[in-house]
């Protein structure tokens, strides 16, 4: 194992193996087969890259997508490891050249798509070589049940017979049991040792909130995450384009991605998302596999996914680098209605539909969950988390439940008595006793439930109906108009045999305020300048080498540089993620930035920009301080600066009563000539307002005079 550790340190720059990596590497390096189930970000690549380096011969890696191959090849290349990808974009000459280099033993890793690997010529070529191992990445593509099914994967089973002495390792982040068994069977991995890791993603903060004004809610979520890269998932192409445009208009650089866009544009947007920092990808689920960008800081859902499998996979694209990340979702009754209708209109036999229905129900249950979200999510994948996680909205905010038995019966009664075909708007009108045209036409003002529900308001009724549908107590009509009818499972409730406890929705402001996560707050305010300087050096190097920035160094490595402040190359070599080759190539340049010899002037502007938008969004200095992780005093002085530059009005920056403001202004204007310094009047207001307020007022007066 010491050889493996040496490679880990020298080549990759890491100090220790994570989780089951060591055991997996030992197994494969010794020539055994392995099936590796590990969540996204768990560190699967090292599981075949280290044994690949330990074993004699060529390591062949099967990967389903060109983007994934290119990413890994450039990563290895930057580490000083000879790797190539054979794919359809290469010319014949280039392919011949690669084959030559492989024959000469100059290449250590060969990445190849499954359909190419199983071509007879390719197999014959490989049989003439010494092969160190086969790694089959994204092995769940062999499963016909998943949505990533790739028929070519089915043919990979023959590797077992053709290369009986070459170890094979299959890897996937897909959790479910059925896929697991399918992989074993179809890839002939009966003798593979199985390595099953926890599927928890502890660095992801989960939040699901009731949809109220989705765009506004999304903006509130994004405010504290300006400059972060993220993905916003929507169901339809149209909505993708609208939301991307909306976000761009609000100052959040966003790109659309869906299957209806021309191929070149899609590829271009994807490339930009990978190569630039702080872009938001607004996308349908067409965007996903092949996105290995490690510093996606959030995944937001504006529409409900169809299943927990999809939710887990999509949210899992956040925070591969292990740094804090957010999974955020707004969901409402319309989502439920829409998905249920889509399901009933879909092709397929009854059994298949029942399975899909069951999956959707599990997704809905997570939305209405009153316990820890993470516990519930993992439980679905048969994994038990002994304690509530303390890192999801339910754990942080607490969940209130209430006895909804009586109102639920009224709601069900309203559905029943109006003939089981009206939508929620109409039903709420009945319950609240609103006598309008649409009520009078069918004579619903005469129903016994008419006006019976005045104890709740409109919003509360809507929530209740959403929950009834989510819990399967009411069904959505399948005709497309969203009418509700009773389901069989509501009978016990109607007969008074059971009671119903429901979760109480948080008020939108409450939910927005209780952020809980500090995803984008990786660096403190006083570190910002240097952080941005490191990032811009990384960006410059990435451009020079035509690779994404994270291939030069991941954020976690830059962060460690920032914190541990290496002063020499030997210090630098200690930083996690700095291997020998990168030290040699980049060590000096990053040291210069850290020692302040090289500067990046645009940075300060970034930070101020963020502060200004937070203030404009209505946050108080105290809230801003919490958001930017700095002192309130610091915030005041930056606010004063922004006021001085007339980027903020005094009203935007502070919330002062008029008379107090007048008093402060008078104090400044009392004397002749120059405005007095803050110190001159500070005593007069000591204990009444923070001194920072005086700086802001003074800045505003000064700005006024200068005009
Ligand atoms: P996966 O393929 O499982 O999603 P990756 O192989 O891309 O995960 O690894 C995720 C991140 O964690 C990468 O940046 C990788 O370099 C890093 N990583 C993996 N193993 C280790 C380790 N033992 N120590 C430090 N960082 C690691
Ligand atoms: Zn929790």
XYZ file of C-alpha atoms and ligand atoms in Angstrom:
735
model
C 0.000 0.000 0.000
C 2.937 2.337 0.520
C 3.446 2.462 -3.247
C -0.160 3.588 -3.679
C 0.249 6.281 -1.062
C 3.388 7.512 -2.726
C 1.562 7.855 -6.027
C -1.296 9.596 -4.273
C 1.088 12.169 -2.870
C 3.526 12.571 -5.748
C 1.135 12.555 -8.650
C -2.133 13.801 -7.195
C -0.796 15.803 -4.287
C -3.163 14.258 -1.747
C -2.219 12.982 1.693
C -4.706 10.251 2.441
C -7.227 8.019 0.748
C -10.873 8.698 1.329
C -13.532 6.231 2.378
C -13.041 2.923 0.590
C -10.505 4.147 -1.923
C -7.592 2.352 -0.265
C -9.384 -1.005 -0.159
C -10.589 -0.686 -3.731
C -7.159 0.238 -5.004
C -5.578 -2.650 -3.172
C -8.043 -5.080 -4.678
C -7.651 -3.894 -8.254
C -3.901 -3.382 -8.075
C -3.645 -7.018 -6.999
C -5.586 -8.077 -10.083
C -9.101 -8.542 -8.657
C -12.366 -7.281 -10.098
C -14.374 -4.622 -8.283
C -17.788 -3.037 -8.376
C -17.665 0.449 -6.890
C -20.798 2.261 -5.807
C -19.904 5.684 -4.581
C -21.786 8.963 -4.712
C -20.833 11.781 -7.012
C -17.819 13.576 -5.646
C -16.792 10.514 -3.666
C -13.555 10.156 -5.576
C -14.178 7.340 -8.023
C -11.529 8.390 -10.531
C -8.651 7.681 -8.187
C -9.987 4.160 -7.689
C -8.850 3.198 -11.175
C -6.225 5.846 -11.823
C -3.986 4.797 -8.950
C -4.080 1.051 -9.772
C -3.638 2.007 -13.414
C -0.373 3.667 -12.459
C 0.656 0.821 -10.180
C 0.116 -1.930 -12.725
C 2.202 -2.646 -15.774
C 0.648 -1.960 -19.136
C -2.099 0.168 -20.586
C -5.125 1.115 -18.494
C -8.256 1.211 -20.641
C -11.103 3.383 -19.401
C -14.561 3.087 -20.919
C -16.569 6.265 -20.685
C -19.887 7.106 -22.318
C -19.319 10.744 -23.242
C -16.651 12.693 -25.055
C -16.928 15.537 -22.552
C -16.156 13.201 -19.660
C -13.184 11.710 -21.458
C -11.725 15.052 -22.358
C -12.077 16.267 -18.823
C -10.216 13.300 -17.424
C -7.565 13.322 -20.088
C -6.731 16.960 -19.479
C -6.748 16.365 -15.733
C -4.234 13.520 -16.106
C -2.252 15.522 -18.595
C -1.924 18.377 -16.102
C -0.717 15.849 -13.544
C 1.992 14.744 -15.925
C 0.385 11.383 -16.729
C 0.238 10.336 -20.382
C -3.422 9.874 -21.308
C -5.358 10.029 -24.574
C -8.954 9.713 -25.674
C -9.906 7.909 -28.845
C -13.082 9.340 -30.201
C -14.906 10.169 -33.372
C -13.616 13.730 -33.509
C -10.111 12.547 -34.401
C -8.860 12.247 -37.975
C -7.492 8.958 -39.292
C -3.976 10.276 -39.088
C -4.403 11.289 -35.489
C -5.790 7.872 -34.656
C -2.891 6.114 -36.328
C -0.511 8.312 -34.426
C -2.148 7.442 -31.117
C -2.050 3.733 -31.937
C 1.660 4.051 -32.634
C 2.319 5.753 -29.319
C 0.334 3.105 -27.501
C 2.356 0.378 -29.188
C 5.552 2.067 -28.123
C 4.274 2.069 -24.543
C 4.216 5.857 -24.276
C 0.621 6.034 -23.120
C -0.593 4.987 -19.691
C -4.355 5.672 -19.937
C -6.567 5.143 -22.939
C -10.091 6.549 -22.755
C -12.510 5.105 -25.225
C -16.240 5.014 -25.910
C -17.915 1.586 -25.537
C -18.974 1.281 -29.168
C -15.410 1.807 -30.263
C -13.900 -0.526 -27.738
C -15.988 -3.465 -28.911
C -15.123 -3.083 -32.568
C -13.292 -6.261 -33.632
C -10.267 -4.310 -34.885
C -9.975 -2.471 -31.615
C -10.256 -5.654 -29.569
C -7.637 -7.351 -31.730
C -5.348 -4.361 -31.294
C -5.701 -4.488 -27.513
C -5.153 -8.241 -27.417
C -1.747 -7.659 -28.872
C -0.801 -5.385 -25.988
C -0.228 -5.679 -22.280
C -3.341 -4.349 -20.569
C -3.122 -3.262 -16.943
C -6.833 -2.966 -16.247
C -10.230 -2.145 -17.661
C -12.244 0.531 -15.902
C -15.904 0.870 -16.836
C -17.070 4.269 -15.726
C -20.746 5.214 -15.399
C -21.476 1.516 -15.350
C -25.189 2.114 -14.749
C -25.422 2.908 -18.478
C -25.751 -0.864 -18.898
C -29.118 -0.783 -17.163
C -32.162 -0.708 -19.352
C -34.197 0.755 -16.539
C -32.211 3.904 -16.032
C -32.513 6.899 -18.300
C -28.829 6.761 -19.223
C -29.126 3.399 -20.944
C -26.500 2.864 -23.649
C -26.977 -0.354 -25.625
C -23.242 -0.502 -26.442
C -22.554 -1.112 -22.774
C -24.237 -4.493 -23.076
C -21.388 -5.690 -25.258
C -18.777 -4.961 -22.632
C -19.563 -8.310 -21.039
C -17.273 -9.998 -23.558
C -14.199 -8.394 -21.955
C -14.460 -11.058 -19.270
C -13.775 -13.865 -21.770
C -11.411 -12.003 -24.055
C -9.171 -10.727 -21.265
C -9.554 -13.272 -18.471
C -6.456 -12.141 -16.620
C -7.052 -8.423 -16.738
C -8.831 -6.950 -13.689
C -12.011 -5.024 -14.358
C -13.454 -2.307 -12.197
C -16.955 -0.923 -12.791
C -17.999 2.341 -11.163
C -21.274 4.161 -10.733
C -22.985 6.739 -8.563
C -26.374 5.137 -9.092
C -27.650 3.734 -5.870
C -30.488 1.376 -6.421
C -30.296 -2.326 -5.905
C -31.777 -3.336 -9.214
C -29.188 -1.415 -11.239
C -26.474 -2.899 -9.097
C -27.548 -6.459 -9.892
C -27.909 -5.645 -13.552
C -24.353 -4.351 -13.719
C -22.984 -7.506 -12.140
C -24.936 -9.748 -14.425
C -24.445 -7.967 -17.733
C -20.809 -7.099 -17.258
C -20.010 -10.562 -15.917
C -18.712 -9.231 -12.663
C -19.813 -12.217 -10.588
C -16.392 -12.389 -8.990
C -16.093 -8.717 -8.338
C -15.791 -7.548 -4.771
C -18.472 -4.977 -4.046
C -17.607 -1.701 -2.433
C -20.689 0.145 -1.320
C -20.272 3.617 0.154
C -22.782 5.761 1.915
C -24.753 7.798 -0.560
C -25.039 10.736 1.731
C -23.722 14.018 0.393
C -23.028 15.774 3.654
C -21.887 19.037 2.098
C -25.221 19.610 0.363
C -27.822 21.634 2.211
C -31.355 20.613 1.208
C -34.236 23.052 1.119
C -37.705 22.559 -0.365
C -40.222 25.349 -0.114
C -43.780 25.886 -1.259
C -43.974 27.721 -4.538
C -45.431 31.144 -4.107
C -43.824 33.575 -6.502
C -41.161 31.317 -7.934
C -39.038 33.916 -9.691
C -38.960 36.149 -6.695
C -38.157 33.204 -4.481
C -35.368 32.182 -6.795
C -33.924 35.689 -6.769
C -34.019 35.779 -2.990
C -32.115 32.512 -2.957
C -29.586 33.770 -5.498
C -28.926 37.110 -3.837
C -26.514 35.598 -1.382
C -24.916 33.505 -4.122
C -23.866 36.072 -6.627
C -20.813 34.957 -8.533
C -21.452 31.273 -7.867
C -21.892 28.713 -10.601
C -25.158 26.812 -10.453
C -27.821 24.925 -12.343
C -31.507 25.849 -12.449
C -33.693 22.999 -13.652
C -37.032 23.631 -15.364
C -39.387 21.163 -16.987
C -40.080 22.809 -20.326
C -37.877 24.313 -22.993
C -39.949 27.448 -23.093
C -39.564 28.014 -19.403
C -35.820 27.395 -19.644
C -35.474 30.220 -22.123
C -37.717 32.568 -20.189
C -35.952 31.996 -16.913
C -32.496 32.355 -18.474
C -33.524 35.661 -19.954
C -35.101 36.801 -16.721
C -31.992 35.996 -14.688
C -29.705 37.712 -17.169
C -31.923 40.769 -16.944
C -31.516 40.711 -13.177
C -27.758 40.733 -13.412
C -27.165 36.997 -13.035
C -25.306 35.721 -16.085
C -27.389 32.743 -17.219
C -27.397 30.472 -20.266
C -30.178 28.228 -21.563
C -29.709 24.526 -22.307
C -32.282 22.127 -23.709
C -32.591 19.514 -26.408
C -34.347 21.920 -28.769
C -31.372 24.240 -29.167
C -29.058 23.802 -32.150
C -26.213 21.419 -31.337
C -23.489 24.024 -31.696
C -25.207 26.449 -29.355
C -25.764 23.746 -26.781
C -22.142 22.681 -26.934
C -21.042 26.296 -26.769
C -23.151 27.025 -23.689
C -21.920 23.903 -21.988
C -18.323 24.809 -22.692
C -18.844 28.291 -21.294
C -20.428 26.871 -18.172
C -17.400 24.648 -17.613
C -14.754 27.196 -18.467
C -16.089 30.392 -16.983
C -16.781 31.049 -13.363
C -20.042 32.137 -11.871
C -22.361 31.208 -14.742
C -25.844 29.836 -14.172
C -27.092 27.131 -16.482
C -30.864 27.129 -16.836
C -31.676 23.720 -18.228
C -34.026 20.846 -18.741
C -32.887 17.445 -17.577
C -31.151 17.097 -20.943
C -28.293 18.825 -19.136
C -26.516 16.606 -16.730
C -24.468 13.562 -17.380
C -21.007 14.576 -18.440
C -21.007 17.633 -16.253
C -18.007 17.030 -14.078
C -17.590 20.636 -13.057
C -16.662 20.244 -9.412
C -17.548 23.721 -8.179
C -21.242 23.856 -9.019
C -22.360 25.633 -5.849
C -26.104 25.110 -6.152
C -28.781 23.197 -7.991
C -32.188 24.849 -7.974
C -35.396 23.196 -9.134
C -38.203 25.403 -10.336
C -40.209 22.315 -11.213
C -40.621 19.043 -9.435
C -38.532 16.074 -10.624
C -40.409 12.874 -11.413
C -38.756 10.735 -8.793
C -36.363 10.754 -5.887
C -33.838 9.028 -8.117
C -33.946 12.008 -10.456
C -33.912 14.485 -7.582
C -30.910 12.814 -5.986
C -29.020 12.657 -9.240
C -29.769 16.231 -10.266
C -29.060 17.801 -6.894
C -25.967 15.605 -6.710
C -24.321 17.717 -9.389
C -23.780 20.367 -6.744
C -20.641 20.356 -4.645
C -18.604 17.544 -6.166
C -15.565 19.251 -4.693
C -16.852 18.598 -1.184
C -17.231 22.286 -0.357
C -20.606 23.575 0.884
C -23.353 23.532 -1.734
C -27.127 23.979 -1.908
C -30.000 21.948 -3.277
C -32.997 24.251 -3.434
C -36.454 23.603 -4.777
C -39.748 25.441 -4.992
C -42.738 23.213 -5.525
C -46.483 23.748 -5.751
C -49.799 22.138 -6.540
C -49.419 22.834 -10.245
C -46.309 20.669 -10.332
C -48.183 17.794 -8.832
C -51.098 18.141 -11.195
C -48.834 18.442 -14.180
C -46.727 15.406 -13.391
C -49.727 13.273 -12.548
C -51.315 14.146 -15.847
C -48.146 13.529 -17.762
C -47.906 10.153 -16.141
C -51.416 9.105 -16.995
C -51.009 10.209 -20.596
C -47.692 8.438 -21.022
C -47.224 5.324 -23.089
C -46.527 2.050 -21.440
C -48.321 -0.716 -19.652
C -50.196 -0.477 -16.383
C -47.444 -2.037 -14.366
C -44.914 0.464 -15.606
C -47.280 3.304 -14.802
C -47.805 1.996 -11.320
C -44.072 1.994 -10.738
C -43.788 5.548 -11.997
C -46.719 6.598 -9.847
C -45.043 5.082 -6.837
C -41.861 7.007 -7.589
C -43.697 10.286 -7.921
C -45.453 9.649 -4.615
C -42.096 9.186 -2.929
C -40.923 12.491 -4.371
C -44.063 14.216 -3.091
C -43.627 12.670 0.299
C -40.175 14.213 0.533
C -41.657 17.620 -0.257
C -44.214 17.309 2.530
C -41.785 15.558 4.851
C -41.845 16.685 8.449
C -38.689 14.888 9.551
C -35.092 15.442 8.444
C -34.985 15.570 4.645
C -31.682 13.764 4.463
C -32.880 10.927 6.633
C -35.935 10.566 4.430
C -33.965 10.749 1.196
C -31.403 8.180 2.286
C -34.061 5.906 3.717
C -35.569 5.705 0.261
C -32.254 4.295 -0.932
C -32.265 1.807 1.955
C -29.688 3.688 3.940
C -30.258 4.573 7.532
C -28.958 7.830 8.952
C -29.157 7.399 12.727
C -29.560 11.074 13.632
C -31.301 14.016 11.983
C -28.628 15.710 9.884
C -28.751 19.256 11.208
C -28.048 20.426 7.683
C -31.393 20.697 5.918
C -34.293 23.126 6.149
C -36.374 20.868 8.362
C -33.538 20.401 10.824
C -32.618 24.081 10.865
C -36.013 25.769 10.770
C -37.938 23.102 12.610
C -41.230 21.914 11.207
C -44.556 22.781 12.697
C -47.394 20.392 12.192
C -51.038 20.960 12.901
C -54.157 18.885 13.201
C -55.790 19.323 9.817
C -58.448 16.649 10.261
C -61.478 18.926 10.258
C -60.421 21.295 7.442
C -59.335 18.290 5.372
C -62.803 16.791 5.721
C -64.346 20.090 4.688
C -62.081 20.200 1.661
C -62.943 16.628 0.681
C -66.578 17.381 1.186
C -66.313 20.412 -1.087
C -64.789 18.192 -3.762
C -67.490 15.570 -3.373
C -70.512 17.831 -3.191
C -69.519 19.904 -6.184
C -69.376 16.773 -8.315
C -65.659 15.897 -8.282
C -64.608 17.912 -11.288
C -63.626 21.393 -10.142
C -60.150 22.768 -9.679
C -58.672 24.242 -6.531
C -59.619 27.866 -7.291
C -63.299 26.999 -7.453
C -63.158 24.745 -4.399
C -61.543 27.496 -2.360
C -64.270 29.906 -3.471
C -66.870 27.442 -2.184
C -65.137 27.008 1.161
C -64.681 30.724 1.659
C -68.260 31.459 0.596
C -67.413 33.706 -2.345
C -70.553 34.172 -4.350
C -69.344 34.948 -7.854
C -70.547 34.148 -11.333
C -68.788 30.824 -11.535
C -70.238 29.738 -8.215
C -73.769 30.807 -9.016
C -73.941 29.144 -12.424
C -73.947 25.608 -10.991
C -75.747 26.822 -7.855
C -72.863 26.057 -5.522
C -73.854 28.780 -3.116
C -76.477 26.326 -1.858
C -74.020 23.575 -0.950
C -73.795 22.816 2.757
C -70.045 23.410 2.703
C -70.458 26.835 1.124
C -68.735 29.374 3.379
C -67.855 26.729 5.956
C -64.118 27.236 5.660
C -63.581 30.775 6.815
C -61.230 29.666 9.558
C -58.492 29.388 6.945
C -57.429 31.906 4.339
C -56.989 31.322 0.641
C -53.275 30.496 0.860
C -53.869 28.021 3.655
C -56.579 26.274 1.682
C -54.328 26.020 -1.347
C -51.618 24.498 0.795
C -54.097 22.043 2.205
C -55.304 20.938 -1.220
C -51.711 20.534 -2.365
C -51.042 18.317 0.617
C -54.178 16.269 0.082
C -53.111 15.559 -3.472
C -49.499 14.946 -2.488
C -50.659 12.390 0.065
C -52.999 10.726 -2.367
C -56.142 11.628 -0.393
C -57.469 13.438 -3.438
C -56.749 12.613 -7.071
C -56.239 14.884 -9.999
C -58.665 14.518 -12.855
C -56.993 13.181 -15.930
C -58.842 15.259 -18.487
C -56.311 18.045 -18.340
C -58.268 20.668 -16.439
C -56.891 19.846 -13.031
C -60.213 18.970 -11.418
C -59.992 17.077 -8.137
C -61.821 13.964 -7.076
C -61.784 11.741 -4.035
C -59.487 8.776 -3.889
C -60.223 5.525 -2.110
C -57.675 6.266 0.550
C -59.603 9.254 1.877
C -62.493 7.173 3.189
C -61.122 6.520 6.674
C -60.535 10.250 7.078
C -64.042 11.097 5.924
C -65.530 8.515 8.254
C -63.613 10.027 11.143
C -61.520 6.906 11.741
C -58.163 8.644 11.430
C -56.772 12.086 12.026
C -54.481 14.045 9.756
C -51.353 15.896 10.792
C -49.910 18.213 8.161
C -46.829 20.345 7.919
C -47.357 24.037 8.203
C -45.818 26.103 5.413
C -43.301 28.677 6.506
C -44.099 32.226 5.585
C -42.036 33.044 2.488
C -39.973 35.701 4.308
C -39.158 33.237 7.054
C -37.965 30.670 4.591
C -35.827 33.191 2.741
C -34.272 34.514 5.898
C -33.363 31.220 7.465
C -30.677 30.402 4.973
C -28.820 27.883 7.072
C -26.277 27.226 4.397
C -23.369 29.409 3.604
C -22.510 27.871 0.304
C -21.025 30.873 -1.417
C -19.486 32.183 1.725
C -16.421 30.085 1.353
C -14.114 32.991 1.938
C -14.288 35.795 4.443
C -14.401 39.378 3.399
C -10.803 40.119 4.229
C -9.766 37.124 2.137
C -11.775 38.088 -0.872
C -9.147 40.110 -2.583
C -6.543 37.396 -2.462
C -9.081 34.734 -3.326
C -10.041 36.568 -6.476
C -6.384 37.119 -7.296
C -5.771 33.371 -7.058
C -8.801 32.692 -9.182
C -7.778 35.083 -11.883
C -4.321 33.564 -12.076
C -5.959 30.172 -12.383
C -8.220 31.497 -15.118
C -5.274 32.871 -17.036
C -3.369 29.577 -16.815
C -6.476 27.648 -17.801
C -6.849 29.752 -20.913
C -3.207 29.285 -21.825
C -3.563 25.520 -21.487
C -7.063 25.338 -23.012
C -8.515 23.494 -20.046
C -11.259 24.407 -17.572
C -9.953 26.295 -14.510
C -10.685 23.413 -12.128
C -8.272 21.230 -14.062
C -5.440 23.572 -13.036
C -6.476 23.442 -9.352
C -9.837 22.758 -7.722
C -11.348 25.421 -5.459
C -10.476 23.356 -2.407
C -6.781 23.610 -3.284
C -6.957 27.375 -3.805
C -8.808 27.658 -0.534
C -6.120 25.748 1.267
C -3.463 27.991 -0.247
C -5.411 30.989 0.965
C -5.638 29.624 4.484
C -2.265 27.979 4.965
C -0.340 30.753 3.219
C 2.594 28.730 1.876
C 5.679 30.909 1.735
C 7.998 28.603 -0.195
C 7.815 25.879 -2.797
C 8.261 23.255 -0.109
C 5.308 24.702 1.828
C 3.369 24.728 -1.396
C 4.075 21.030 -1.942
C 2.222 20.332 1.310
C -1.020 21.821 0.019
C -3.577 19.159 -0.804
C -3.949 18.893 -4.564
C -0.462 20.115 -5.416
C 1.415 17.174 -6.893
C 4.964 17.190 -8.198
C 4.122 18.232 -11.732
C 1.782 21.028 -10.761
C 4.230 22.281 -8.205
C 6.841 22.535 -10.890
C 4.512 24.152 -13.388
C 2.494 26.526 -11.251
C 3.966 26.683 -7.771
C 6.001 29.811 -8.379
C 3.179 31.765 -10.001
C 0.752 31.077 -7.165
C 3.376 31.905 -4.561
C 3.830 35.293 -6.166
C 0.150 36.050 -5.901
C 0.070 34.870 -2.309
C 2.992 37.080 -1.412
C 1.279 40.031 -2.964
C 3.872 40.426 -5.704
C 1.217 40.041 -8.354
C -2.113 41.740 -8.022
C -5.561 41.573 -9.489
C -7.167 44.961 -9.235
C -10.665 44.176 -10.461
C -11.370 42.149 -7.375
C -12.314 44.784 -4.874
C -14.925 45.930 -7.305
C -16.499 42.478 -7.230
C -16.919 42.530 -3.515
C -18.338 46.026 -3.475
C -20.666 45.042 -6.212
C -22.012 42.255 -4.069
C -22.455 44.522 -1.087
C -24.342 47.049 -3.163
C -26.731 44.451 -4.494
C -27.370 43.063 -1.032
C -28.150 46.539 0.250
C -30.394 47.228 -2.707
C -32.187 43.970 -2.066
C -33.188 45.443 1.272
C -30.823 43.687 3.638
C -29.815 45.475 6.802
C -26.124 46.045 7.575
C -26.340 43.320 10.186
C -27.728 40.841 7.675
C -25.133 41.840 5.117
C -22.415 41.326 7.675
C -23.691 37.836 8.353
C -23.908 37.146 4.655
C -20.416 38.347 3.826
C -18.952 36.920 7.007
C -17.430 40.145 8.191
C -17.963 42.662 10.957
C -20.811 45.124 10.922
C -18.268 47.887 11.176
C -16.682 46.711 7.972
C -20.031 46.746 6.243
C -20.733 50.285 7.355
C -17.479 51.564 5.997
C -18.082 49.838 2.662
C -21.619 51.193 2.585
C -20.291 54.674 3.239
C -17.891 54.246 0.334
C -20.685 53.094 -1.960
C -22.802 56.045 -0.913
C -19.876 58.342 -1.601
C -19.607 56.909 -5.099
C -23.364 57.374 -5.434
C -23.978 53.710 -6.100
C -26.381 53.593 -3.188
C -28.746 56.084 -1.714
C -28.766 56.607 2.008
C -32.273 55.137 2.135
C -31.109 51.963 0.428
C -28.212 51.578 2.799
C -29.923 52.359 6.088
C -33.326 52.255 7.624
C -33.302 55.304 9.881
C -36.297 57.139 11.315
C -36.634 60.558 9.640
C -36.232 62.629 12.775
C -33.066 60.809 13.818
C -31.641 61.243 10.344
C -32.482 64.947 10.455
C -30.755 65.274 13.782
C -27.579 63.662 12.515
C -27.559 65.787 9.387
C -28.003 68.931 11.466
C -25.105 67.941 13.662
C -22.862 67.659 10.617
C -24.099 70.880 9.064
C -23.954 72.944 12.230
C -20.517 74.431 11.719
C -19.138 76.573 8.943
C -17.201 75.373 5.882
C -15.871 71.812 5.838
C -17.984 68.942 7.126
C -16.749 67.940 10.567
C -15.190 64.521 10.977
C -17.323 61.737 12.437
C -15.228 61.808 15.587
C -16.337 65.380 16.261
C -19.980 64.441 16.665
C -19.683 60.804 17.657
C -20.142 61.446 21.331
C -23.472 63.153 20.773
C -24.900 59.926 19.279
C -23.036 57.374 21.336
C -25.308 54.504 22.266
C -28.073 55.686 19.953
C -26.766 54.568 16.594
C -23.709 52.581 15.552
C -20.874 54.886 14.593
C -20.975 53.414 11.105
C -24.298 55.116 10.541
C -22.605 58.468 11.008
C -20.051 57.593 8.349
C -22.841 56.792 5.929
C -24.747 59.995 6.603
C -21.566 62.004 6.244
C -20.768 60.297 2.947
C -24.214 61.152 1.654
C -23.855 64.809 2.604
C -20.448 64.985 1.041
C -21.682 63.421 -2.185
C -24.448 65.975 -2.280
C -22.017 68.873 -1.894
C -19.731 67.638 -4.586
C -22.390 67.631 -7.245
P -16.506 11.151 -8.620
O -16.005 10.684 -9.954
O -16.741 10.046 -7.651
O -17.674 12.064 -8.722
P -13.985 12.481 -8.522
O -13.120 11.320 -8.809
O -14.198 13.471 -9.612
O -15.377 12.010 -7.940
O -13.420 13.217 -7.219
C -14.038 14.356 -6.703
C -12.995 15.323 -6.184
O -12.380 14.826 -5.003
C -11.873 15.565 -7.185
O -11.557 16.942 -7.168
C -10.758 14.706 -6.648
O -9.503 15.192 -7.039
C -10.968 14.806 -5.158
N -10.423 13.660 -4.426
C -10.633 12.354 -4.702
N -9.985 11.572 -3.827
C -9.324 12.389 -2.986
C -8.463 12.180 -1.852
N -8.157 10.956 -1.418
N -7.976 13.274 -1.222
C -8.296 14.514 -1.666
N -9.082 14.760 -2.699
C -9.604 13.726 -3.372
Zn -31.812 17.197 8.282
